[in-house]
Amino acid sequence: MHGMSMFRTTQKGTVTDAMARTAAAATAAEAKSSKAVKDEDPFREGDAIVYAAHGVGRVDRIGVDEIAGTKLEMIQISFPGNQMTLRIPLSKARKSGLRKIVSREIVDKAMAIIKGKPHVSRGMWARRAVAYQEKINSGDLVQIAEVLRDLRRNVDSLDGSFSERKLFEAAQERFVAEVAVLEGKEPTEVLEKLTEVMKAA
């Protein structure tokens, strides 16, 4: 018959709801099984944290929310630097790259790396750039320090490219933000000290 569609449309929201229920059920099951493993250093509201993909943030709230009919314990994090808020199932927080601010020992180790001799690679810049970006996105302060060590000389010379400078600045921003929280200082003060260390290296 003319003017009539031969295709039947699915009920609106059916697939989305089913997917949400499945995901929520899987997360709930994982949360239940993970309760047997005690977190020796649990997250608490007000904690300063680092989320691998976004840098330094703060825990705003930890509580139970209902998602697709399933109650899950969620952790809400805000990132003042980019005005973003995230909610993650608490049971998956650490696996997703969430961690607390590093210790003084880790900062000292990172500073020692920055003072070290840059690792020179003759490989294609595109591949090295990807490797540097992965280190920055890891959220690992030691790996971020390696990026600063390897790029610090080029960004201060005519040999440095625009992309090198952008990677260096991204690594520097991540490093300074976390150390500033640990030491209770202003980022500008930490940056000044870091700059002095790199110039003296």
Coordinates of N, CA and C in Angstrom, one line a residue:
M1 N 0.8 -1.2 0.0 CA 0.0 0.0 0.0 C 0.9 1.2 0.0
H2 N 0.4 2.2 -0.8 CA 1.2 3.4 -0.9 C 1.1 4.3 0.3
G3 N 2.2 4.9 0.6 CA 2.2 5.9 1.8 C 2.4 5.2 3.1
M4 N 2.5 3.9 3.2 CA 2.7 3.2 4.4 C 4.0 2.6 4.5
S5 N 4.7 2.8 5.7 CA 6.0 2.2 5.9 C 5.9 0.7 6.1
M6 N 6.9 0.0 5.6 CA 6.9 -1.4 5.8 C 7.8 -1.8 7.0
F7 N 8.4 -0.8 7.6 CA 9.2 -1.1 8.8 C 8.5 -0.7 10.1
R8 N 8.7 -1.6 11.1 CA 8.0 -1.4 12.4 C 9.1 -0.7 13.3
T9 N 8.7 0.4 13.9 CA 9.6 1.0 14.8 C 9.6 0.4 16.2
T10 N 10.7 0.3 16.9 CA 10.8 -0.2 18.2 C 10.3 0.8 19.2
Q11 N 9.8 0.3 20.3 CA 9.3 1.2 21.3 C 10.4 2.1 21.8
K12 N 10.1 3.4 21.9 CA 11.1 4.4 22.3 C 11.7 4.1 23.6
G13 N 13.0 4.1 23.7 CA 13.7 3.9 25.0 C 13.9 2.5 25.4
T14 N 13.4 1.5 24.7 CA 13.5 0.1 25.1 C 14.9 -0.3 25.1
V15 N 15.7 -0.1 24.1 CA 17.1 -0.5 24.0 C 17.9 0.2 25.1
T16 N 17.7 1.5 25.2 CA 18.5 2.3 26.1 C 18.2 1.8 27.6
D17 N 17.0 1.6 27.9 CA 16.7 1.1 29.2 C 17.2 -0.2 29.5
A18 N 17.2 -1.1 28.5 CA 17.7 -2.5 28.7 C 19.2 -2.4 28.9
M19 N 19.9 -1.6 28.1 CA 21.3 -1.4 28.3 C 21.7 -0.9 29.6
A20 N 20.9 0.1 30.1 CA 21.2 0.7 31.4 C 21.0 -0.3 32.5
R21 N 19.9 -1.1 32.4 CA 19.7 -2.1 33.4 C 20.8 -3.1 33.5
T22 N 21.3 -3.5 32.3 CA 22.3 -4.5 32.2 C 23.6 -4.0 32.8
A23 N 23.9 -2.7 32.5 CA 25.2 -2.1 33.0 C 25.1 -1.9 34.5
A24 N 23.9 -1.5 35.0 CA 23.7 -1.3 36.4 C 23.8 -2.6 37.2
A25 N 23.2 -3.6 36.6 CA 23.3 -5.0 37.3 C 24.7 -5.5 37.3
A26 N 25.4 -5.3 36.3 CA 26.8 -5.8 36.2 C 27.7 -5.0 37.3
T27 N 27.4 -3.7 37.3 CA 28.2 -2.9 38.3 C 27.8 -3.3 39.7
A28 N 26.5 -3.5 40.0 CA 26.1 -3.9 41.3 C 26.7 -5.3 41.7
A29 N 26.7 -6.2 40.8 CA 27.3 -7.5 41.0 C 28.8 -7.4 41.4
E30 N 29.5 -6.5 40.6 CA 30.9 -6.3 40.9 C 31.1 -5.6 42.2
A31 N 30.2 -4.6 42.6 CA 30.4 -4.0 43.8 C 30.2 -4.9 45.0
K32 N 29.2 -5.9 44.8 CA 28.9 -6.8 45.9 C 30.1 -7.8 46.1
S33 N 30.7 -8.2 45.0 CA 31.9 -9.1 45.1 C 33.1 -8.4 45.6
S34 N 33.2 -7.1 45.4 CA 34.4 -6.4 45.8 C 34.4 -6.0 47.3
K35 N 33.2 -6.1 47.9 CA 33.1 -5.8 49.3 C 34.0 -6.7 50.2
A36 N 34.2 -7.9 49.7 CA 35.1 -8.8 50.4 C 36.5 -8.3 50.5
V37 N 36.9 -7.4 49.6 CA 38.3 -6.9 49.6 C 38.2 -5.5 50.3
K38 N 38.8 -5.4 51.4 CA 38.7 -4.1 52.2 C 39.6 -3.1 51.6
D39 N 39.1 -1.9 51.4 CA 39.9 -0.8 50.9 C 40.7 -0.2 52.1
E40 N 42.0 -0.3 52.1 CA 42.8 0.1 53.3 C 42.8 1.7 53.4
D41 N 42.6 2.3 52.3 CA 42.6 3.8 52.3 C 41.5 4.4 51.4
P42 N 40.2 4.2 52.0 CA 39.0 4.6 51.2 C 38.9 6.1 50.9
F43 N 38.2 6.4 49.9 CA 38.0 7.8 49.5 C 36.9 8.4 50.5
R44 N 37.1 9.6 50.8 CA 36.1 10.3 51.7 C 35.8 11.7 51.1
E45 N 34.6 12.1 51.5 CA 34.1 13.4 51.0 C 35.1 14.5 51.4
G46 N 35.5 15.4 50.5 CA 36.4 16.4 50.8 C 37.8 16.1 50.4
D47 N 38.1 14.8 50.1 CA 39.5 14.4 49.7 C 39.9 15.0 48.3
A48 N 41.1 15.5 48.3 CA 41.7 15.9 47.0 C 42.1 14.6 46.3
I49 N 41.8 14.5 45.0 CA 42.1 13.2 44.3 C 42.7 13.6 42.9
V50 N 43.2 12.6 42.3 CA 43.6 12.7 40.9 C 42.9 11.7 40.0
Y51 N 42.3 12.1 39.0 CA 41.6 11.2 38.0 C 42.5 11.2 36.8
A52 N 42.9 10.1 36.4 CA 43.9 9.9 35.3 C 43.6 10.8 34.1
A53 N 42.4 10.8 33.6 CA 42.1 11.5 32.4 C 41.9 13.0 32.6
H54 N 41.7 13.5 33.8 CA 41.3 14.9 34.0 C 42.2 15.7 35.0
G55 N 43.0 15.0 35.7 CA 43.9 15.7 36.7 C 43.3 15.8 38.1
V56 N 43.7 16.9 38.8 CA 43.4 17.1 40.2 C 41.9 17.5 40.3
G57 N 41.2 16.8 41.3 CA 39.8 17.2 41.6 C 39.5 17.0 43.0
R58 N 38.3 17.0 43.4 CA 37.9 16.9 44.8 C 36.6 16.0 44.9
V59 N 36.6 15.2 45.9 CA 35.4 14.3 46.2 C 34.3 15.2 46.8
D60 N 33.2 15.4 46.1 CA 32.1 16.2 46.6 C 31.1 15.4 47.5
R61 N 30.9 14.2 47.0 CA 29.8 13.4 47.6 C 30.1 11.9 47.4
I62 N 29.8 11.1 48.4 CA 29.7 9.6 48.3 C 28.4 9.2 48.8
G63 N 27.6 8.5 48.0 CA 26.3 8.1 48.5 C 25.6 7.2 47.5
V64 N 24.5 6.7 47.9 CA 23.7 5.7 47.1 C 22.8 6.4 46.2
D65 N 22.8 6.1 44.9 CA 21.9 6.6 43.9 C 21.2 5.4 43.2
E66 N 20.0 5.6 42.7 CA 19.3 4.6 42.0 C 19.5 4.8 40.5
I67 N 20.1 3.8 39.8 CA 20.3 3.9 38.4 C 19.6 2.7 37.7
A68 N 18.7 3.0 36.8 CA 17.9 2.0 36.1 C 17.4 1.0 37.1
G69 N 16.9 1.4 38.2 CA 16.2 0.5 39.2 C 17.2 -0.2 40.1
T70 N 18.4 0.1 40.0 CA 19.4 -0.6 40.8 C 20.1 0.5 41.7
K71 N 20.2 0.2 43.0 CA 20.9 1.1 43.9 C 22.4 0.8 43.9
L72 N 23.2 1.9 43.6 CA 24.6 1.8 43.5 C 25.3 2.9 44.4
E73 N 26.4 2.6 45.0 CA 27.1 3.6 45.8 C 28.0 4.3 44.8
M74 N 27.8 5.6 44.7 CA 28.5 6.4 43.7 C 29.4 7.4 44.4
I75 N 30.4 7.8 43.6 CA 31.3 8.9 44.1 C 31.3 10.0 43.1
Q76 N 31.0 11.2 43.6 CA 30.9 12.4 42.7 C 32.2 13.3 42.9
I77 N 32.8 13.6 41.8 CA 34.0 14.4 41.8 C 33.9 15.7 41.0
S78 N 34.4 16.7 41.5 CA 34.4 18.0 40.7 C 35.8 18.4 40.3
F79 N 36.0 19.0 39.2 CA 37.3 19.5 38.7 C 37.2 21.0 38.5
P80 N 37.5 21.8 39.5 CA 37.4 23.3 39.4 C 38.1 23.9 38.2
G81 N 39.2 23.2 37.8 CA 40.0 23.8 36.7 C 39.3 23.8 35.4
N82 N 38.4 22.8 35.1 CA 37.6 22.8 33.9 C 36.1 22.8 34.1
Q83 N 35.7 23.1 35.3 CA 34.3 23.2 35.7 C 33.5 22.0 35.3
M84 N 34.0 20.8 35.6 CA 33.4 19.6 35.2 C 33.1 18.7 36.5
T85 N 32.0 18.0 36.4 CA 31.7 17.1 37.5 C 31.4 15.7 36.9
L86 N 32.0 14.7 37.7 CA 31.8 13.3 37.2 C 31.2 12.4 38.4
R87 N 30.4 11.4 38.0 CA 29.9 10.5 38.9 C 30.4 9.1 38.5
I88 N 31.0 8.3 39.4 CA 31.5 7.0 39.1 C 31.0 6.0 40.1
P89 N 30.7 4.8 39.8 CA 30.4 3.8 40.8 C 31.6 3.6 41.7
L90 N 31.4 3.7 43.0 CA 32.6 3.6 43.9 C 33.4 2.3 43.7
S91 N 32.7 1.2 43.4 CA 33.4 0.0 43.2 C 34.4 0.0 42.0
K92 N 34.2 0.9 41.1 CA 35.0 1.0 39.9 C 36.0 2.2 39.9
A93 N 35.9 2.9 41.0 CA 36.7 4.2 41.1 C 38.2 4.0 40.8
R94 N 38.8 3.1 41.5 CA 40.3 2.9 41.4 C 40.6 2.3 40.0
K95 N 39.8 1.4 39.5 CA 40.0 0.7 38.2 C 39.9 1.8 37.1
S96 N 39.1 2.8 37.3 CA 38.9 3.8 36.3 C 40.0 4.9 36.3
G97 N 40.9 4.8 37.2 CA 42.1 5.7 37.3 C 42.0 6.8 38.3
L98 N 41.1 6.6 39.3 CA 41.0 7.5 40.4 C 41.9 7.1 41.6
R99 N 42.6 8.1 42.1 CA 43.6 7.8 43.2 C 43.7 9.1 44.1
K100 N 44.3 8.9 45.2 CA 44.6 10.0 46.1 C 45.8 10.7 45.7
I101 N 46.0 11.9 46.3 CA 47.2 12.6 46.0 C 48.5 11.8 46.4
V102 N 49.5 11.9 45.7 CA 50.8 11.2 45.9 C 51.4 11.6 47.2
S103 N 52.4 10.7 47.7 CA 53.1 11.0 48.9 C 54.3 11.9 48.6
R104 N 54.9 12.4 49.7 CA 56.2 13.2 49.5 C 57.3 12.4 48.8
E105 N 57.3 11.1 49.1 CA 58.4 10.2 48.5 C 58.2 10.2 47.0
I106 N 57.0 10.1 46.5 CA 56.8 10.0 45.1 C 57.2 11.3 44.4
V107 N 56.9 12.4 45.1 CA 57.3 13.7 44.5 C 58.8 13.9 44.5
D108 N 59.5 13.4 45.5 CA 60.9 13.5 45.5 C 61.5 12.6 44.4
K109 N 60.9 11.4 44.2 CA 61.3 10.6 43.1 C 61.1 11.2 41.7
A110 N 60.0 11.9 41.6 CA 59.7 12.6 40.3 C 60.6 13.7 40.1
M111 N 60.9 14.5 41.1 CA 61.9 15.6 41.0 C 63.3 15.1 40.6
A112 N 63.7 14.0 41.1 CA 65.0 13.4 40.8 C 65.0 13.0 39.3
I113 N 63.9 12.5 38.8 CA 63.8 12.1 37.4 C 63.9 13.4 36.5
I114 N 63.2 14.5 36.9 CA 63.3 15.7 36.1 C 64.7 16.3 36.0
K115 N 65.5 16.1 37.1 CA 66.8 16.5 37.1 C 67.8 15.7 36.3
G116 N 67.3 14.5 35.9 CA 68.1 13.6 35.2 C 68.4 14.0 33.7
K117 N 69.2 13.2 33.0 CA 69.5 13.5 31.7 C 68.4 13.1 30.7
P118 N 68.0 13.9 29.8 CA 66.8 13.6 28.9 C 67.1 12.4 28.1
H119 N 66.1 11.6 27.9 CA 66.3 10.4 27.0 C 66.0 10.8 25.6
V120 N 67.0 10.7 24.8 CA 66.9 11.2 23.4 C 66.5 10.0 22.5
S121 N 65.4 10.2 21.8 CA 64.9 9.1 20.8 C 65.0 9.7 19.4
R122 N 65.4 8.8 18.5 CA 65.5 9.2 17.1 C 64.3 8.7 16.3
G123 N 63.3 8.2 17.0 CA 62.1 7.8 16.3 C 61.3 8.9 15.7
M124 N 60.3 8.6 15.0 CA 59.4 9.6 14.4 C 58.7 10.4 15.5
W125 N 58.6 11.7 15.4 CA 58.0 12.5 16.4 C 56.6 12.2 16.7
A126 N 55.8 11.8 15.6 CA 54.4 11.5 15.8 C 54.2 10.3 16.8
R127 N 55.1 9.3 16.7 CA 55.0 8.2 17.6 C 55.5 8.6 19.0
R128 N 56.5 9.4 19.1 CA 57.0 9.9 20.4 C 55.9 10.8 21.1
A129 N 55.2 11.6 20.3 CA 54.2 12.4 20.8 C 53.0 11.6 21.4
V130 N 52.7 10.5 20.7 CA 51.6 9.7 21.3 C 52.1 9.1 22.6
A131 N 53.3 8.6 22.7 CA 53.8 8.0 23.9 C 53.8 9.0 25.0
Y132 N 54.2 10.3 24.7 CA 54.2 11.3 25.8 C 52.8 11.6 26.2
Q133 N 51.9 11.7 25.3 CA 50.5 11.9 25.7 C 49.9 10.8 26.5
E134 N 50.3 9.6 26.2 CA 49.8 8.5 27.1 C 50.4 8.6 28.5
K135 N 51.6 9.0 28.6 CA 52.2 9.2 29.9 C 51.5 10.3 30.7
I136 N 51.1 11.4 30.1 CA 50.4 12.4 30.7 C 49.0 11.9 31.1
N137 N 48.3 11.2 30.2 CA 47.0 10.8 30.5 C 46.9 9.7 31.6
S138 N 48.1 9.0 31.8 CA 48.1 8.0 32.8 C 47.9 8.5 34.2
G139 N 48.1 9.8 34.4 CA 48.0 10.4 35.7 C 49.1 10.1 36.7
D140 N 50.0 9.3 36.2 CA 51.2 8.8 37.1 C 52.2 10.0 37.1
L141 N 52.4 10.5 38.3 CA 53.3 11.6 38.5 C 54.8 11.3 38.0
V142 N 55.2 10.1 38.2 CA 56.5 9.7 37.7 C 56.6 9.7 36.2
Q143 N 55.6 9.2 35.5 CA 55.6 9.2 34.1 C 55.5 10.6 33.5
I144 N 54.8 11.5 34.2 CA 54.6 12.9 33.8 C 56.0 13.6 34.0
A145 N 56.7 13.2 35.0 CA 58.1 13.8 35.3 C 59.0 13.4 34.1
E146 N 58.8 12.2 33.6 CA 59.6 11.7 32.4 C 59.4 12.6 31.2
V147 N 58.2 13.0 31.0 CA 57.8 13.9 29.9 C 58.5 15.2 30.1
L148 N 58.5 15.8 31.3 CA 59.1 17.1 31.6 C 60.6 17.0 31.4
R149 N 61.2 15.9 31.8 CA 62.7 15.7 31.7 C 63.1 15.6 30.2
D150 N 62.3 14.9 29.4 CA 62.7 14.7 28.0 C 62.4 15.9 27.1
L151 N 61.5 16.7 27.5 CA 61.1 17.9 26.6 C 61.6 19.2 27.1
R152 N 62.1 19.3 28.3 CA 62.5 20.6 28.9 C 63.5 21.4 28.1
R153 N 64.4 20.7 27.5 CA 65.4 21.5 26.7 C 64.9 22.0 25.4
N154 N 64.2 21.2 24.7 CA 63.7 21.7 23.4 C 62.7 22.8 23.4
V155 N 61.9 22.9 24.5 CA 60.9 24.0 24.6 C 61.6 25.3 24.9
D156 N 62.8 25.3 25.4 CA 63.5 26.5 25.6 C 64.4 26.9 24.5
S157 N 64.4 26.1 23.4 CA 65.3 26.4 22.3 C 64.5 26.6 21.0
L158 N 65.2 27.0 20.0 CA 64.5 27.1 18.7 C 64.2 25.8 18.1
D159 N 64.7 24.7 18.6 CA 64.5 23.4 18.1 C 63.1 22.8 18.5
G160 N 62.5 23.4 19.5 CA 61.2 22.9 19.9 C 60.1 23.2 19.0
S161 N 59.2 22.3 18.8 CA 58.0 22.5 17.9 C 56.9 23.0 18.8
F162 N 55.8 23.4 18.1 CA 54.6 23.8 18.8 C 54.0 22.7 19.6
S163 N 54.0 21.5 18.9 CA 53.4 20.3 19.6 C 54.2 19.9 20.8
E164 N 55.5 20.0 20.7 CA 56.3 19.7 21.9 C 56.0 20.6 23.0
R165 N 55.9 21.9 22.7 CA 55.6 22.9 23.8 C 54.2 22.6 24.4
K166 N 53.2 22.2 23.6 CA 51.9 21.9 24.2 C 51.9 20.7 25.1
L167 N 52.7 19.7 24.7 CA 52.8 18.5 25.5 C 53.5 18.8 26.8
F168 N 54.6 19.6 26.7 CA 55.4 20.0 27.9 C 54.5 20.8 28.8
E169 N 53.7 21.7 28.3 CA 52.8 22.6 29.2 C 51.7 21.7 29.8
A170 N 51.2 20.7 29.1 CA 50.2 19.9 29.7 C 50.8 19.1 30.9
A171 N 52.0 18.5 30.6 CA 52.6 17.8 31.7 C 53.0 18.6 32.9
Q172 N 53.4 19.8 32.6 CA 53.8 20.8 33.7 C 52.6 21.2 34.5
E173 N 51.5 21.4 33.8 CA 50.2 21.8 34.5 C 49.8 20.7 35.5
R174 N 49.8 19.4 35.0 CA 49.4 18.3 35.8 C 50.3 18.1 37.0
F175 N 51.6 18.3 36.8 CA 52.6 18.1 37.8 C 52.4 19.2 38.9
V176 N 52.4 20.4 38.5 CA 52.2 21.5 39.4 C 51.0 21.5 40.2
A177 N 49.9 21.1 39.6 CA 48.6 21.1 40.3 C 48.6 20.1 41.4
E178 N 49.2 18.9 41.2 CA 49.2 17.9 42.2 C 50.1 18.2 43.4
V179 N 51.3 18.7 43.0 CA 52.3 19.0 44.0 C 51.8 20.2 44.9
A180 N 51.1 21.1 44.3 CA 50.6 22.3 45.0 C 49.6 21.8 46.1
V181 N 48.7 20.8 45.7 CA 47.8 20.3 46.7 C 48.5 19.6 47.9
L182 N 49.5 18.8 47.5 CA 50.2 18.1 48.5 C 51.0 19.0 49.5
E183 N 51.6 20.1 49.0 CA 52.4 21.0 49.8 C 51.6 22.1 50.3
G184 N 50.3 22.2 49.9 CA 49.5 23.3 50.4 C 50.0 24.7 50.0
K185 N 50.5 24.7 48.7 CA 51.0 26.0 48.2 C 50.2 26.4 47.0
E186 N 50.4 27.7 46.6 CA 49.8 28.2 45.3 C 50.6 27.5 44.1
P187 N 49.8 27.2 43.1 CA 50.5 26.6 41.9 C 51.6 27.5 41.3
T188 N 51.5 28.8 41.4 CA 52.5 29.7 40.9 C 53.8 29.5 41.7
E189 N 53.7 29.3 42.9 CA 54.9 29.0 43.8 C 55.6 27.7 43.4
V190 N 54.8 26.7 43.2 CA 55.3 25.4 42.8 C 56.0 25.5 41.4
L191 N 55.3 26.2 40.5 CA 55.8 26.3 39.2 C 57.2 27.0 39.2
E192 N 57.3 28.0 40.0 CA 58.6 28.8 40.1 C 59.7 27.9 40.5
K193 N 59.4 27.0 41.5 CA 60.4 26.1 42.0 C 60.8 25.1 41.0
L194 N 59.8 24.6 40.3 CA 60.0 23.6 39.3 C 60.8 24.1 38.1
T195 N 60.5 25.4 37.7 CA 61.3 26.0 36.7 C 62.7 26.2 37.0
E196 N 63.0 26.5 38.3 CA 64.4 26.6 38.8 C 65.1 25.3 38.7
V197 N 64.4 24.2 39.1 CA 65.0 22.9 39.1 C 65.4 22.5 37.6
M198 N 64.5 22.8 36.7 CA 64.7 22.4 35.3 C 65.8 23.2 34.7
K199 N 65.9 24.5 35.0 CA 67.0 25.3 34.5 C 68.3 24.9 35.0
A200 N 68.4 24.4 36.2 CA 69.6 24.0 36.9 C 70.1 22.6 36.4
A201 N 69.1 21.8 35.9 CA 69.5 20.4 35.5 C 70.4 20.4 34.3

